[in-house]
XYZ file of C-alpha atoms in Angstrom:
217
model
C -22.789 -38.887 -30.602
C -25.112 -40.100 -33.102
C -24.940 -36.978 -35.396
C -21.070 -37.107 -34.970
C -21.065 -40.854 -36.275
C -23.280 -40.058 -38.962
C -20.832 -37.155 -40.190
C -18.001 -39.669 -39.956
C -20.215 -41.486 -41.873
C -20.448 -39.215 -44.787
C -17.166 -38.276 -44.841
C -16.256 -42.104 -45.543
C -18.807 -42.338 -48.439
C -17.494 -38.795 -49.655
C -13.699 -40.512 -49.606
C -14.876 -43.697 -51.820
C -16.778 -41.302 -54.398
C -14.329 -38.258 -54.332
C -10.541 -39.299 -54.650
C -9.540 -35.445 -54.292
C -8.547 -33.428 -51.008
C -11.811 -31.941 -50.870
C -13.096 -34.636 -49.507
C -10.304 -34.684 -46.760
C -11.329 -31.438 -46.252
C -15.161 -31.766 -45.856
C -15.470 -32.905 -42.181
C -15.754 -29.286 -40.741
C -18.658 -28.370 -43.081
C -19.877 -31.783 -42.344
C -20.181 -31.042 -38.577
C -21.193 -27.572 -39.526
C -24.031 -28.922 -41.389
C -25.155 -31.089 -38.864
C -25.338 -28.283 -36.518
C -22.128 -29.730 -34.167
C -20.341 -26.527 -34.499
C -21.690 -23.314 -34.979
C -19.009 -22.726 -37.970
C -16.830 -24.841 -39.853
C -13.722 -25.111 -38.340
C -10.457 -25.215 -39.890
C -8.767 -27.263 -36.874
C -11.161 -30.098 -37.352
C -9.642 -31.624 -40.837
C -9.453 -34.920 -39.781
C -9.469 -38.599 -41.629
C -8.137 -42.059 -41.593
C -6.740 -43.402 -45.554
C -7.955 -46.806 -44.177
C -11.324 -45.758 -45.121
C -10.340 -46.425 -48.291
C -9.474 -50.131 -48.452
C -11.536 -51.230 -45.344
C -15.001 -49.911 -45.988
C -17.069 -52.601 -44.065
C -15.299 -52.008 -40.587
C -15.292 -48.113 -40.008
C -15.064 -48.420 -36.146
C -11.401 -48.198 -35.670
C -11.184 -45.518 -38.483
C -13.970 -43.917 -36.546
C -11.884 -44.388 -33.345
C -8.844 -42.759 -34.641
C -10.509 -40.212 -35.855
C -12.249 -39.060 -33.131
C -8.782 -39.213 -31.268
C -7.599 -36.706 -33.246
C -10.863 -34.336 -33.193
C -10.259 -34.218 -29.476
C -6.816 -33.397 -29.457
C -7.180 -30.386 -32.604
C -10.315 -29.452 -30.842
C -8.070 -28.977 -28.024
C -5.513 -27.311 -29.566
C -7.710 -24.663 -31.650
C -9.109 -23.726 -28.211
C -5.363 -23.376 -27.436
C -4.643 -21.317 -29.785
C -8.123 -19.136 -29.663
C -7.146 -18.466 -26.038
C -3.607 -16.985 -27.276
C -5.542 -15.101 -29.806
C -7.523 -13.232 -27.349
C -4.535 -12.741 -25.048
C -3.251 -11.024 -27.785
C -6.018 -8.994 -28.399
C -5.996 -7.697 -24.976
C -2.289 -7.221 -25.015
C -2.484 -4.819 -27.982
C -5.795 -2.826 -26.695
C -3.640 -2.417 -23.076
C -0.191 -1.166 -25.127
C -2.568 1.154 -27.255
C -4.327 3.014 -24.397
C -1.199 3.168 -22.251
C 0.825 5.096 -25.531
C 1.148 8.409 -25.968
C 1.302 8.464 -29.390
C 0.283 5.264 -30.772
C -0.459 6.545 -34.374
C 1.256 3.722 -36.831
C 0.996 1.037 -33.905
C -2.760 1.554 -33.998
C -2.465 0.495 -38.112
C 0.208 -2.173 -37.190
C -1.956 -4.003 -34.538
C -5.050 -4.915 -36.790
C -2.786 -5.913 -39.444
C -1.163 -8.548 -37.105
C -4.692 -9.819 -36.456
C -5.022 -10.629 -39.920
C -1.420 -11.515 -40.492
C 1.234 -12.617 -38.074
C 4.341 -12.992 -40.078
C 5.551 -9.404 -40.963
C 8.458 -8.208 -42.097
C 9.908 -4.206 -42.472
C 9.272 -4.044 -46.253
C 5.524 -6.139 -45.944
C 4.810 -3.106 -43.148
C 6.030 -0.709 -45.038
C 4.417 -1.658 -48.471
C 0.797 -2.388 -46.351
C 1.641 0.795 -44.342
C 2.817 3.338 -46.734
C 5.587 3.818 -44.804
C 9.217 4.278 -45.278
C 11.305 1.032 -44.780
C 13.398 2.969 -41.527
C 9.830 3.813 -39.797
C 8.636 0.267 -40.345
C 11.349 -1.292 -38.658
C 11.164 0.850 -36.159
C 7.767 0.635 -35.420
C 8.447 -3.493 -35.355
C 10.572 -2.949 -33.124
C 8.596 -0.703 -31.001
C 5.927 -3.532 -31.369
C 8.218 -6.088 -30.256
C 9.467 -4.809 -27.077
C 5.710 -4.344 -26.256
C 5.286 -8.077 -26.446
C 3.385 -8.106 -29.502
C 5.765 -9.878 -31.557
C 8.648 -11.737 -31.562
C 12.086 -11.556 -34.005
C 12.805 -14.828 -34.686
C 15.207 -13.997 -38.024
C 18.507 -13.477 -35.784
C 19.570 -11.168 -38.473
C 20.206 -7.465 -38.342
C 18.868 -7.176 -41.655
C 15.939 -8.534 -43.301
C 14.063 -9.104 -40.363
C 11.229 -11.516 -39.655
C 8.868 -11.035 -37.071
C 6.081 -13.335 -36.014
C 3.468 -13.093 -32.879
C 4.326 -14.763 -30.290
C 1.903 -17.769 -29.700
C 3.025 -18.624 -33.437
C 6.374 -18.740 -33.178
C 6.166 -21.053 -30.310
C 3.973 -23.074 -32.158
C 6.109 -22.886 -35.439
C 9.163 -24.077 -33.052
C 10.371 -20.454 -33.957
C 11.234 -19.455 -30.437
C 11.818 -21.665 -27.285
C 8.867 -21.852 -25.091
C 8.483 -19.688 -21.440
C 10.121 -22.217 -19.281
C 8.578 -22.659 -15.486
C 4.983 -22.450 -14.226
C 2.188 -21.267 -17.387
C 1.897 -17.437 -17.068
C -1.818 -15.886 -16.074
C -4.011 -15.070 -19.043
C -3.088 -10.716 -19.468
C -6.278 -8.425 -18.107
C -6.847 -5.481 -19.863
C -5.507 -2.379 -17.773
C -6.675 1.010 -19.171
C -5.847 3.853 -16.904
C -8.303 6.362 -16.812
C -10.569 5.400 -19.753
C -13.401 3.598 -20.796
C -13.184 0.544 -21.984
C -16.252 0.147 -23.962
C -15.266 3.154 -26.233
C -11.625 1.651 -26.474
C -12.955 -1.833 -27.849
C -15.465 -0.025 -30.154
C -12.931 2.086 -31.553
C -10.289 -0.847 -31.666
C -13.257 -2.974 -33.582
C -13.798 0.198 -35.823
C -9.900 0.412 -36.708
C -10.262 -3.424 -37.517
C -13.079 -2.759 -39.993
C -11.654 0.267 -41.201
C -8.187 -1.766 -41.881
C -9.771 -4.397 -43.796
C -11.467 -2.358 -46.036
C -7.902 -0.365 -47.088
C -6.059 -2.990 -47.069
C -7.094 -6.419 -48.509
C -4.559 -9.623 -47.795
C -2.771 -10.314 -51.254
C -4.935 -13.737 -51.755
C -4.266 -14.575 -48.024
C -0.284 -15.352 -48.532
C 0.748 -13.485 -45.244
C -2.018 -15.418 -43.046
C -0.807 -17.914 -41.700
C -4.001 -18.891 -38.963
């Protein structure tokens, strides 16, 4: 608690001498610095304007503030935990295809980013704009993403955990659904998630985000 306080500490005096967003922004590297996290972390932007017109009396700042750390720390845990389900969604609908070819390209582009459309896949693909659609579709009735355009043209499709969050698509009503298991018939699963990891690397390197425009987490 102490070395939280003090980061809260520096952010405040980073506030009064910076009057930019960056220091809205510094409270992750903050806590990264001070060894709280083991990386800065996006979901922990956090601050209080008061700091800036009641510098004696930081404590309810400080209060609010840590408030809202709990409740982003909670929800980035949230949303890592839908990450991974996803992850082990895609590496089950890969090994149980026959031919997963272009879905093996699609799935580490979704990774990296979650809002595609036909002519993004296609363009990022090199495919034609018919086969990306296609293979969107394919994608989406394997659960790995959701059309939340309602068009029959000009589609938009988004993974699922995101377009819930995004208010995109109505939540699963009822009791939460259990977290997927990975079911691969008949293989091994250490060679799947190397080769799935290899496919990752191998996808970054050929195809680079356009400055980061289609990420969206």
């Amino acid at each position: 608690m102490p070395m939280l306080a003090r980061a809260l500490a520096l952010q405040a005096d980073y506030v009064k001498a910076e009057r930019s967003i960056d220091a809205w922004l510094s409270l992750p590297v903050l806590l990264y610095r001070l060894g709280l996290t083991e990386r800065p972390l996006p979901c922990l932007v956090e601050g209080d304007r008061r700091l800036l017109f009641a510098p004696r009396d930081r404590g309810p700042s400080s209060r609010r503030i840590l408030r809202a750390l709990e409740a982003s720390a909670l929800q980035g845990r949230k949303s890592l935990m839908a990450i991974e389900d996803a992850h082990v969604l895609a590496v089950s609908a890969l090994a149980n295809e026959l031919r997963p070819a272009a879905l093996g390209r699609l799935v580490p582009l979704l990774m990296q980013a979650p809002v595609q459309s036909p002519e993004s896949v296609a363009r990022q693909l090199k495919l034609t704009l018919s086969g990306a659609g296609k293979l969107l579709s394919r994608a989406a009735s394997l659960g790995l993403v959701r059309e939340v355009s309602g068009r029959r043209a000009w589609r938009t499709y988004v993974v699922p955990d995101l377009a819930i969050a995004l208010g995109l698509v109505a939540p699963r009503k009822g009791r939460p659904r259990s977290r997927p298991t990975l079911s691969v018939p008949n293989a091994d699963l250490d060679a799947i998630l190397q080769d799935f990891d290899r496919q990752m690397s191998e996808f970054d390197a050929r195809f680079p985000l356009d400055g980061g425009r289609n990420d969206l987490r």
